Coordinates of C-alpha atoms in Angstrom, one line a residue:
Chain A
X727 CA -18.7 27.9 41.0
X728 CA -17.4 30.1 43.8
X729 CA -20.6 30.8 46.0
X730 CA -19.7 34.2 46.7
X731 CA -19.1 35.1 43.2
X732 CA -22.1 33.6 42.2
X733 CA -24.2 35.5 44.5
X734 CA -22.7 38.7 43.5
X735 CA -23.5 38.1 40.1
X736 CA -27.0 37.4 40.7
X737 CA -27.3 40.5 42.8
X738 CA -25.7 42.2 39.8
X739 CA -27.7 41.0 37.3
X740 CA -31.1 42.1 39.2
X741 CA -30.0 45.1 41.0
X742 CA -30.2 48.3 39.6
X743 CA -30.1 50.2 42.8
X744 CA -27.6 52.9 43.6
X745 CA -26.0 51.1 46.6
X746 CA -25.0 48.4 44.1
X747 CA -23.7 50.8 41.5
X748 CA -20.1 50.8 42.4
X749 CA -19.6 47.1 42.6
X750 CA -21.6 46.5 39.1
X751 CA -19.0 49.0 37.6
X752 CA -16.2 47.1 39.1
X753 CA -17.3 43.8 37.8
X754 CA -18.6 44.6 34.4
X755 CA -16.2 47.3 33.3
X756 CA -13.1 46.3 35.2
X757 CA -10.8 48.7 37.1
X758 CA -10.3 51.0 33.8
X759 CA -13.8 52.1 33.6
X760 CA -13.3 55.7 32.6
X761 CA -12.9 55.8 29.0
X762 CA -14.9 58.6 27.4
X763 CA -16.7 56.0 25.4
X764 CA -18.1 54.1 28.2
X765 CA -21.3 55.8 29.1
X766 CA -23.3 52.5 29.4
X767 CA -22.4 50.7 32.3
X768 CA -24.7 47.4 32.3
X769 CA -23.1 44.5 30.9
X770 CA -23.7 43.7 27.2
X771 CA -24.6 40.0 28.1
X772 CA -26.2 38.6 31.1
X773 CA -26.4 34.8 31.7
X774 CA -28.4 33.4 34.2
X775 CA -28.9 29.9 35.5
X776 CA -28.1 28.5 32.4
X777 CA -28.7 24.8 31.7
X778 CA -28.2 23.2 28.4
X779 CA -29.1 19.7 27.1
X780 CA -28.5 17.8 23.9
X781 CA -31.5 15.3 24.1
X782 CA -31.3 13.9 27.5
X783 CA -27.6 14.7 27.9
X784 CA -27.0 17.8 30.1
X785 CA -24.1 19.8 28.7
X786 CA -24.1 22.7 31.1
X787 CA -25.3 23.2 34.5
X788 CA -26.1 26.6 36.4
X789 CA -24.0 29.1 34.4
X790 CA -24.0 32.6 35.7
X791 CA -22.1 35.3 33.8
X792 CA -21.8 38.9 33.4
X793 CA -20.1 39.8 30.0
X794 CA -18.7 43.1 30.3
X795 CA -19.5 45.8 27.2
X796 CA -16.4 46.6 25.3
X797 CA -14.3 44.0 27.0
X798 CA -12.7 40.7 25.8
X799 CA -13.9 37.7 27.8
X800 CA -11.7 34.6 27.3
X801 CA -13.3 31.2 28.1
X802 CA -10.9 28.4 29.0
X803 CA -11.1 24.9 30.2
X804 CA -10.5 21.1 29.1
X805 CA -12.0 19.9 25.9
X806 CA -15.5 18.7 26.3
X807 CA -16.6 21.0 29.2
X808 CA -18.9 23.0 27.5
X809 CA -17.2 26.4 26.4
X810 CA -18.3 26.1 22.7
X811 CA -21.6 25.0 23.6
X812 CA -22.1 28.0 25.9
X813 CA -21.2 30.7 23.5
X814 CA -23.4 29.2 20.9
X815 CA -26.4 29.5 23.4
X816 CA -25.8 33.3 23.4
X817 CA -26.6 33.8 19.8
X818 CA -28.9 30.6 19.5
X819 CA -26.6 28.8 16.8
X820 CA -27.0 25.5 19.2
X821 CA -30.4 25.3 17.8
X822 CA -29.0 23.9 14.7
X823 CA -28.3 20.7 16.1
X824 CA -31.7 18.9 16.7
X825 CA -32.8 18.2 20.0
X826 CA -30.3 20.9 21.9
X827 CA -32.3 22.8 24.2
X828 CA -31.6 25.5 27.0
X829 CA -33.1 26.4 30.3
X830 CA -32.4 29.8 32.0
X831 CA -32.0 33.1 30.6
X832 CA -29.7 35.0 28.3
X833 CA -30.2 38.7 28.4
X834 CA -28.8 41.0 25.8
X835 CA -28.9 44.4 26.7
X836 CA -31.7 43.4 29.1
X837 CA -33.6 41.7 26.5
X838 CA -34.2 37.9 27.1
X839 CA -33.0 36.1 23.6
X840 CA -35.2 33.1 24.3
X841 CA -38.3 35.1 24.9
X842 CA -41.0 33.4 22.7
X843 CA -41.5 36.6 20.5
X844 CA -37.6 36.7 19.5
X845 CA -36.4 35.8 15.9
X846 CA -33.0 33.9 16.4
X847 CA -32.1 35.7 13.0
X848 CA -32.3 38.9 14.8
X849 CA -30.2 37.7 17.5
X850 CA -27.5 36.6 15.3
X851 CA -27.3 39.8 13.8
X852 CA -26.6 41.4 17.2
X853 CA -24.2 38.6 18.2
X854 CA -21.7 37.8 15.4
X855 CA -19.6 34.4 15.3
X856 CA -16.2 33.5 14.1
X857 CA -15.6 30.0 13.8
X858 CA -12.7 27.6 14.7
X859 CA -12.3 26.6 11.0
X860 CA -12.1 29.4 8.7
X861 CA -15.3 29.3 6.6
X862 CA -15.7 31.7 3.9
X863 CA -18.3 31.1 1.2
X864 CA -16.7 29.0 -1.6
X865 CA -18.7 30.6 -4.3
X866 CA -18.2 34.2 -3.5
X867 CA -15.5 36.5 -4.1
X868 CA -13.6 38.0 -1.2
X869 CA -15.5 41.2 -1.7
X870 CA -19.0 39.5 -1.7
X871 CA -18.0 37.3 1.2
X872 CA -17.5 40.4 3.2
X873 CA -20.8 41.8 2.6
X874 CA -22.7 38.7 2.3
X875 CA -24.3 39.3 5.7
X876 CA -25.6 42.6 4.6
X877 CA -26.6 41.6 1.0
X878 CA -28.5 38.5 2.4
X879 CA -30.1 40.1 5.3
X880 CA -32.3 42.4 3.2
X881 CA -32.0 46.1 3.3
X882 CA -28.8 47.6 1.9
X883 CA -27.6 50.6 -0.3
X884 CA -25.2 49.4 -2.9
X885 CA -22.9 52.7 -2.6
X886 CA -22.1 51.8 0.9
X887 CA -20.9 48.2 0.5
X888 CA -17.5 49.8 -0.9
X889 CA -16.9 51.5 2.3
X890 CA -18.1 48.7 4.4
X891 CA -15.5 46.3 2.5
X892 CA -12.7 48.7 3.3
X893 CA -13.3 49.5 6.9
X894 CA -14.0 46.1 8.1
X895 CA -10.8 44.6 6.2
X896 CA -8.9 47.2 7.7
X897 CA -10.4 46.3 11.1
X898 CA -9.8 42.6 10.6
X899 CA -6.1 43.5 9.6
X900 CA -6.3 42.1 6.1
X901 CA -6.9 45.0 3.7
X902 CA -3.3 45.7 2.5
X903 CA -3.0 41.9 1.7
X904 CA -6.4 41.6 -0.6
X905 CA -7.2 45.1 -1.8
X906 CA -5.6 44.5 -5.1
X907 CA -7.7 41.2 -5.6
X908 CA -11.4 41.9 -4.2
X909 CA -12.7 40.0 -6.8
X910 CA -10.9 36.6 -6.5
X911 CA -12.5 33.8 -4.6
X912 CA -12.6 34.0 -0.7
X913 CA -11.1 30.3 -0.6
X914 CA -7.8 31.3 -2.8
X915 CA -6.6 33.1 0.6
X916 CA -4.4 31.0 3.0
X917 CA -5.7 29.8 6.1
X918 CA -5.0 32.6 8.3
X919 CA -6.1 35.1 5.5
X920 CA -9.4 33.4 5.3
X921 CA -10.1 33.6 9.1
X922 CA -9.4 37.3 8.9
X923 CA -11.9 37.5 6.0
X924 CA -14.3 35.6 8.3
X925 CA -13.9 38.2 11.0
X926 CA -14.6 41.2 8.5
X927 CA -17.5 39.4 7.3
X928 CA -18.7 39.3 11.0
X929 CA -17.8 42.9 11.5
X930 CA -19.8 44.0 8.4
X931 CA -23.0 43.1 9.8
X932 CA -22.2 45.6 12.9
X933 CA -22.9 43.3 15.6
X934 CA -22.8 44.4 19.6
X935 CA -21.3 41.0 20.7
X936 CA -18.5 38.9 18.7
X937 CA -18.4 35.3 19.7
X938 CA -15.1 33.6 18.7
X939 CA -14.8 29.8 18.8
X940 CA -11.1 29.1 19.0
X941 CA -10.6 31.4 16.1
X942 CA -6.8 30.8 15.9
X943 CA -6.4 27.1 16.6
X944 CA -6.0 26.3 13.1
X945 CA -3.7 29.0 12.2
X946 CA 0.1 29.4 12.4
X947 CA 1.7 31.7 15.0
X948 CA 1.9 34.7 12.6
X949 CA -1.5 34.6 11.7
X950 CA -2.5 34.0 15.2
X951 CA -0.3 37.3 16.2
X952 CA -2.4 39.3 13.5
X953 CA -5.8 38.3 14.6
X954 CA -4.7 39.1 18.4
X955 CA -3.6 42.5 17.1
X956 CA -6.8 42.9 15.3
X957 CA -8.9 42.2 18.5
X958 CA -6.9 44.4 20.4
X959 CA -8.9 47.4 18.3
X960 CA -11.9 45.6 18.1
X961 CA -12.6 45.5 21.7
X962 CA -12.8 49.6 21.4
X963 CA -16.2 49.1 19.7
X964 CA -17.4 45.6 20.5
X965 CA -17.7 43.3 23.1
X966 CA -15.9 40.1 22.5
X967 CA -16.3 36.7 24.1
X968 CA -13.4 34.1 22.8
X969 CA -12.9 30.5 23.5
X970 CA -9.3 29.4 23.4
X971 CA -7.2 26.6 24.5
X972 CA -4.1 28.9 24.6
X973 CA -3.5 30.2 28.0
X974 CA -1.0 32.9 26.9
X975 CA -3.5 34.3 24.4
X976 CA -6.1 34.0 27.3
X977 CA -3.9 36.0 29.3
X978 CA -2.8 38.3 26.6
X979 CA -5.8 39.5 25.2
X980 CA -8.6 39.1 27.5
X981 CA -10.1 41.4 30.4
X982 CA -12.1 38.6 32.1
X983 CA -11.6 34.8 31.8
X984 CA -14.1 32.3 32.8
X985 CA -12.9 28.6 33.6
X986 CA -15.2 25.8 32.6
X987 CA -14.5 22.3 34.2
X988 CA -16.0 19.0 34.8
X989 CA -15.1 17.4 38.0
X990 CA -16.3 13.7 37.0
X991 CA -17.0 12.2 33.6
X992 CA -20.3 12.5 32.7
X993 CA -21.3 15.5 34.6
X994 CA -22.3 18.6 33.0
X995 CA -19.8 21.3 32.3
X996 CA -19.9 24.3 34.7
X997 CA -18.4 27.5 35.1
X998 CA -16.0 26.7 37.9
X999 CA -14.5 30.2 38.4
X1000 CA -15.0 33.7 36.6
X1001 CA -13.0 36.8 37.5
X1002 CA -10.6 39.4 36.2
X1003 CA -7.9 37.9 33.9
X1004 CA -5.0 39.1 36.1
X1005 CA -6.5 37.4 39.1
X1006 CA -7.3 34.1 37.2
X1007 CA -3.8 34.1 36.3
X1008 CA -2.2 35.0 39.4
X1009 CA -4.3 34.2 42.0
X1010 CA -7.4 32.2 41.4
X1011 CA -9.8 31.3 44.4
X1012 CA -10.2 27.6 43.4
X1013 CA -7.3 24.9 43.2
X1014 CA -8.6 23.4 39.8
X1015 CA -8.2 26.6 38.1
X1016 CA -4.8 27.1 39.3
X1017 CA -3.8 23.8 38.4
X1018 CA -5.3 24.5 34.8
X1019 CA -3.7 27.9 34.2
X1020 CA -0.4 26.6 35.3
X1021 CA -0.7 23.5 32.9
X1022 CA -0.9 20.9 35.8
X1023 CA -3.6 19.3 33.7
X1024 CA -6.0 19.6 30.7
Chain B
X1082 CA 20.2 -20.8 1.1
X1083 CA 18.7 -17.2 1.4
X1084 CA 15.1 -17.1 2.6
X1085 CA 14.3 -14.4 0.2
X1086 CA 15.3 -16.0 -3.0
X1087 CA 13.8 -19.4 -2.6
X1088 CA 11.7 -20.7 -5.6
X1089 CA 9.6 -23.1 -3.8
X1090 CA 6.4 -25.0 -5.4
X1091 CA 4.1 -22.5 -3.4
X1092 CA 5.6 -19.5 -4.4
X1093 CA 5.8 -20.8 -8.1
X1094 CA 1.8 -21.4 -7.7
X1095 CA 0.9 -18.2 -6.3
X1096 CA 2.7 -16.4 -9.2
X1097 CA 0.9 -18.4 -11.7
X1098 CA -2.5 -17.4 -10.0
X1099 CA -1.6 -14.0 -10.2
X1100 CA -0.6 -14.0 -13.7
X1101 CA -4.2 -15.9 -14.5
X1102 CA -6.4 -13.3 -12.5
X1103 CA -4.6 -10.5 -14.2
X1104 CA -5.5 -11.9 -17.3
X1105 CA -8.8 -12.8 -16.4
X1106 CA -9.4 -9.2 -15.3
X1107 CA -8.3 -7.7 -18.5
X1108 CA -10.5 -10.0 -20.5
X1109 CA -13.7 -9.3 -18.6
X1110 CA -12.9 -5.2 -19.2
X1111 CA -12.7 -6.0 -22.8
X1112 CA -15.8 -8.0 -22.9
X1113 CA -17.6 -5.2 -21.3
X1114 CA -16.0 -2.3 -23.8
X1115 CA -16.3 -4.2 -26.9
X1116 CA -20.2 -4.2 -27.3
X1117 CA -20.2 -0.6 -26.3
X1118 CA -17.5 0.2 -29.1
X1119 CA -19.2 -2.1 -31.5
X1120 CA -22.6 -0.4 -31.2
X1121 CA -21.3 3.0 -31.7
X1122 CA -19.0 2.0 -34.7
X1123 CA -21.9 0.0 -36.0
X1124 CA -24.2 2.8 -35.4
X1125 CA -22.0 5.2 -37.4
X1126 CA -21.1 2.9 -40.2
X1127 CA -25.0 2.2 -40.9
X1128 CA -26.3 5.8 -40.0
X1129 CA -24.0 8.3 -41.7
X1130 CA -24.9 7.1 -44.9
X1131 CA -28.5 8.2 -44.4
X1132 CA -27.4 11.9 -43.4
X1133 CA -28.1 14.3 -46.0
X1134 CA -30.2 17.3 -46.5
X1135 CA -33.3 15.6 -46.9
X1136 CA -32.7 13.4 -43.7
X1137 CA -32.8 16.9 -41.6
X1138 CA -35.4 18.8 -43.6
X1139 CA -38.3 16.1 -44.9
X1140 CA -40.7 13.9 -43.0
X1141 CA -40.8 10.2 -43.2
X1142 CA -41.8 8.3 -46.0
X1143 CA -42.6 4.5 -45.6
X1144 CA -42.6 4.2 -49.4
X1145 CA -39.9 5.5 -51.6
X1146 CA -36.6 6.9 -50.7
X1147 CA -37.4 7.3 -47.0
X1148 CA -37.4 10.6 -46.5
X1149 CA -36.3 12.4 -43.2
X1150 CA -36.9 12.7 -39.7
X1151 CA -37.3 16.7 -39.3
X1152 CA -40.5 16.0 -37.3
X1153 CA -38.8 13.7 -35.0
X1154 CA -36.0 16.2 -34.2
X1155 CA -38.3 18.8 -33.5
X1156 CA -40.5 16.7 -31.6
X1157 CA -37.8 15.4 -29.5
X1158 CA -36.6 18.9 -28.6
X1159 CA -40.1 20.2 -27.9
X1160 CA -41.0 17.3 -25.7
X1161 CA -37.9 16.7 -23.9
X1162 CA -37.6 20.5 -23.3
X1163 CA -41.2 20.4 -21.8
X1164 CA -40.4 17.6 -19.8
X1165 CA -37.4 19.5 -18.3
X1166 CA -39.3 22.5 -17.4
X1167 CA -41.9 20.4 -15.5
X1168 CA -39.4 17.8 -13.8
X1169 CA -36.3 20.2 -13.0
X1170 CA -38.0 22.5 -10.7
X1171 CA -39.9 19.6 -8.8
X1172 CA -37.0 17.5 -8.5
X1173 CA -34.6 20.1 -7.2
X1174 CA -37.1 21.4 -4.7
X1175 CA -37.8 17.8 -3.6
X1176 CA -34.0 17.4 -3.5
X1177 CA -33.7 20.4 -1.3
X1178 CA -36.1 19.2 1.0
X1179 CA -34.8 15.7 1.5
X1180 CA -31.3 17.1 2.1
X1181 CA -32.3 20.2 4.4
X1182 CA -35.4 19.0 6.1
X1183 CA -35.9 15.4 5.2
X1184 CA -34.4 13.6 8.4
X1185 CA -37.2 12.6 9.5
X1186 CA -40.3 9.8 8.8
X1187 CA -41.8 11.9 5.9
X1188 CA -38.5 12.3 4.5
X1189 CA -37.7 8.6 4.7
X1190 CA -41.1 7.9 2.8
X1191 CA -40.3 10.5 0.3
X1192 CA -37.0 8.9 -0.3
X1193 CA -38.2 5.2 -0.4
X1194 CA -40.8 6.3 -3.0
X1195 CA -38.4 8.3 -5.1
X1196 CA -36.1 5.2 -4.9
X1197 CA -39.0 2.7 -6.2
X1198 CA -40.2 5.3 -8.9
X1199 CA -36.6 5.2 -10.4
X1200 CA -37.1 1.3 -10.6
X1201 CA -40.5 1.5 -12.4
X1202 CA -40.6 0.5 -15.9
X1203 CA -41.3 3.5 -18.2
X1204 CA -43.9 1.8 -19.8
X1205 CA -45.9 1.7 -16.7
X1206 CA -45.0 5.5 -16.3
X1207 CA -46.5 5.8 -20.1
X1208 CA -49.6 3.9 -19.0
X1209 CA -49.9 6.3 -16.2
X1210 CA -49.9 9.3 -18.2
X1211 CA -52.0 7.5 -20.6
X1212 CA -54.8 7.2 -18.1
X1213 CA -54.4 10.5 -16.5
X1214 CA -53.7 13.0 -19.7
X1215 CA -54.5 11.1 -22.7
X1216 CA -57.9 9.7 -21.7
X1217 CA -59.0 13.1 -20.6
X1218 CA -57.3 15.5 -23.3
X1219 CA -56.5 13.0 -26.3
X1220 CA -52.8 12.5 -27.7
X1221 CA -50.5 15.4 -27.4
X1222 CA -46.7 16.1 -27.0
X1223 CA -47.8 17.6 -23.6
X1224 CA -48.9 13.9 -22.3
X1225 CA -45.5 12.6 -23.4
X1226 CA -43.8 15.5 -21.7
X1227 CA -45.7 14.5 -18.4
X1228 CA -44.7 10.9 -18.9
X1229 CA -40.9 12.0 -19.1
X1230 CA -41.1 14.4 -16.5
X1231 CA -42.5 11.8 -14.2
X1232 CA -39.2 9.6 -15.0
X1233 CA -36.9 12.6 -14.5
X1234 CA -38.1 13.6 -11.2
X1235 CA -36.7 10.7 -8.9
X1236 CA -33.6 10.9 -10.7
X1237 CA -33.0 14.9 -10.5
X1238 CA -34.4 14.4 -6.6
X1239 CA -31.8 12.1 -5.5
X1240 CA -28.6 13.2 -7.2
X1241 CA -29.6 17.0 -5.9
X1242 CA -30.1 15.3 -2.5
X1243 CA -26.6 13.7 -2.5
X1244 CA -24.8 16.7 -3.8
X1245 CA -26.5 19.2 -1.4
X1246 CA -25.4 16.8 1.6
X1247 CA -22.0 17.3 0.4
X1248 CA -21.9 21.0 1.1
X1249 CA -20.2 21.0 4.6
X1250 CA -22.3 22.2 7.6
X1251 CA -19.5 24.8 8.2
X1252 CA -20.8 26.8 5.4
X1253 CA -24.4 26.7 6.6
X1254 CA -23.1 27.5 10.1
X1255 CA -21.3 30.6 8.5
X1256 CA -24.5 31.9 6.9
X1257 CA -26.6 31.4 9.8
X1258 CA -24.4 33.1 12.1
X1259 CA -24.5 36.1 10.1
X1260 CA -28.3 36.3 11.0
X1261 CA -29.3 35.2 7.3
X1262 CA -32.6 33.1 7.6
X1263 CA -32.6 29.3 6.8
X1264 CA -34.5 29.9 3.5
X1265 CA -31.9 32.4 2.1
X1266 CA -29.0 30.3 3.5
X1267 CA -30.3 27.2 1.5
X1268 CA -31.1 29.1 -1.8
X1269 CA -28.4 31.9 -1.9
X1270 CA -25.3 29.9 -0.3
X1271 CA -25.8 26.3 -0.2
X1272 CA -27.6 25.6 -3.6
X1273 CA -25.0 28.0 -5.6
X1274 CA -22.0 25.7 -3.7
X1275 CA -23.8 22.7 -5.0
X1276 CA -24.9 24.0 -8.3
X1277 CA -22.7 22.3 -10.5
X1278 CA -23.4 18.9 -9.2
X1279 CA -27.3 19.7 -9.5
X1280 CA -26.6 20.8 -13.1
X1281 CA -24.9 17.6 -13.7
X1282 CA -27.8 15.6 -12.3
X1283 CA -30.4 17.6 -14.4
X1284 CA -28.4 16.9 -17.7
X1285 CA -28.0 13.1 -16.7
X1286 CA -31.5 13.0 -16.2
X1287 CA -32.1 14.6 -19.6
X1288 CA -30.0 12.2 -21.2
X1289 CA -31.7 9.3 -19.8
X1290 CA -35.2 10.2 -21.0
X1291 CA -34.1 11.7 -24.2
X1292 CA -34.1 8.0 -25.5
X1293 CA -37.3 6.8 -23.9
X1294 CA -39.6 5.2 -26.3
X1295 CA -42.2 3.0 -24.5
X1296 CA -44.2 5.7 -22.6
X1297 CA -44.2 7.8 -25.6
X1298 CA -46.3 5.3 -27.7
X1299 CA -49.0 5.5 -25.3
X1300 CA -48.8 9.1 -24.8
X1301 CA -47.8 11.1 -28.4
X1302 CA -49.0 8.2 -30.8
X1303 CA -46.1 8.7 -33.2
X1304 CA -47.1 10.0 -36.6
X1305 CA -45.5 10.2 -40.1
X1306 CA -47.5 13.3 -40.9
X1307 CA -46.7 16.8 -39.8
X1308 CA -46.5 17.0 -36.0
X1309 CA -49.3 19.2 -34.3
X1310 CA -48.1 22.8 -33.8
X1311 CA -50.5 22.7 -30.4
X1312 CA -48.4 20.9 -28.0
X1313 CA -51.5 20.3 -25.9
X1314 CA -53.2 18.5 -28.5
X1315 CA -52.9 16.3 -31.5
X1316 CA -50.0 13.4 -32.1
X1317 CA -46.3 14.1 -32.1
X1318 CA -43.4 12.1 -32.7
X1319 CA -39.4 11.8 -31.6
X1320 CA -36.4 10.5 -32.7
X1321 CA -36.8 7.5 -30.4
X1322 CA -40.3 6.4 -31.9
X1323 CA -39.3 7.0 -35.3
X1324 CA -36.4 4.3 -34.9
X1325 CA -39.0 2.2 -33.6
X1326 CA -41.4 2.7 -36.4
X1327 CA -39.1 3.1 -39.4
X1328 CA -36.6 0.4 -38.1
X1329 CA -39.2 -2.5 -39.0
X1330 CA -40.3 -1.0 -42.4
X1331 CA -39.7 -3.6 -45.2
X1332 CA -37.9 -0.9 -47.5
X1333 CA -34.3 -0.9 -47.0
X1334 CA -34.2 3.0 -47.8
X1335 CA -36.5 3.5 -44.9
X1336 CA -34.6 1.3 -42.5
X1337 CA -31.5 3.5 -43.4
X1338 CA -33.4 6.5 -42.4
X1339 CA -33.8 4.9 -39.0
X1340 CA -30.3 4.2 -38.6
X1341 CA -29.5 8.1 -39.3
X1342 CA -32.1 8.6 -36.5
X1343 CA -30.4 6.3 -34.3
X1344 CA -27.0 8.0 -34.9
X1345 CA -28.3 11.5 -34.2
X1346 CA -30.0 10.3 -31.0
X1347 CA -26.8 8.6 -29.9
X1348 CA -24.8 11.8 -30.5
X1349 CA -27.3 13.9 -28.6
X1350 CA -27.2 11.6 -25.5
X1351 CA -23.5 11.5 -25.9
X1352 CA -23.2 15.2 -26.2
X1353 CA -25.3 15.9 -23.0
X1354 CA -23.2 13.4 -21.1
X1355 CA -20.2 15.0 -22.0
X1356 CA -21.5 18.3 -21.1
X1357 CA -22.2 17.1 -17.8
X1358 CA -18.8 15.9 -17.1
X1359 CA -17.4 19.1 -18.2
X1360 CA -19.8 21.0 -15.7
X1361 CA -18.9 18.9 -12.8
X1362 CA -15.1 19.0 -13.6
X1363 CA -15.2 23.0 -13.8
X1364 CA -16.4 23.4 -10.2
X1365 CA -16.7 20.8 -7.4
X1366 CA -18.4 21.1 -4.0
X1367 CA -16.0 22.1 -1.3
X1368 CA -15.8 24.1 1.6
X1369 CA -12.5 25.7 1.4
X1370 CA -9.8 23.8 3.6

């Protein structure tokens, strides 16, 4: 990774001094940091020196990243270089895989999600996830799919559920298509609708951060468009991290872009370059980034 | 001459072998099906004549007109019901354990023991229940139910495990990713998704033990007198045991009652199996597309 960049980020992660304030603003919030709703300036997620292992295989090495609040951060790079692995380390979903382990720090609002007294279940309620393949619960209706996280998570008031269902389905741009058949099975929908249902389901638990692992890769262009439209609204309220193989998509929807890369076969994946999306796609610092975003390999 | 239309000796031989093998396959299929249909038809032929009001309402009479199998019907329902109550929770929970947490040495040991237990002759299980329950508490319907439950558990465990493994991981990920705990994910998402398969496994296990006789001889004694109203004490009987005891009687009327009981038992097992098929067809495990 670019050594200037990494030093800056490390400083930013630690630094709270006035002198660094302007720069932190710029990095975490981008150049349009003046919206009324944005009073908190620290990054939503800070990743420090993250290494990731599957057994003895090192999948990621020394990733450092500041993920801006209410920003869309896109992660791009060739297959198998650790993008999905990386976002799973943010909500500890990698722990489902036996022998997967992490070294380093992931700070969510300044709290280390890997601290010994942190329950991964609580982390995942703050950091929601949308998967590559739409995966609605097959035994549940559309309605129940949306409120599944709330219902299975414990405390909820029945009277609030109707409101949650309508609000989140509207946010996911699905409401008009399903409002008359909320009691039908979630798997009766088309693939694109199922994926938007999964987005609504994630929104219903009111996370702060939403991780999306190639959410549109299995969908047709029309469905992809609808999901991108929905994301435009989402970033007003949420911090979004999206893995994508679609360069145009990354360029269209994201404020920041991270490029993951493996130099030699068998090496761990690294965050090769991380910057504002406009810079990454017009004038990246490193040659590999430029080759990738212009489609010369990968 | 065209190379496609030749009738060489090789070609003719191949055609003949093809014919022969087809005929052989049909013959073997028939050989497998004929005994099965024969049994069912013969049981109906011999058993249906015994079915009258007395057959369902009276006790067996070893002398005279044979009586009926009321006690066996009640006993079968009570003992199989008790066995199901005991065996199903244990079997399902063990299956969940094996599927969700069992990829380790302990899981391997349990899986091996379940497979072994499936193959243990049922009379051995009956002897076990005799030694543990009957020797200490005497003959009872409960002792018989214990033996049948032991026979049911490994069947239910293994079918539950297989069916839960069919639930795609993407469903588990979806639930865990919503911040739902592992336990709730299993009980509220995974098990409901696999439910039809689990119910099928349970029904097949019930059908399997409903006709068991050997372990019951050692545990419920089998009586032609009214069965004990206390399931924990006193002898009982079942249809299978009555077939065993009445079928060898000298009086043809009594033997006819045994055939009637056989017909009833076959129909019960058939009904349960049909139910299992219907349940499984109604809903299958799948994680969307």
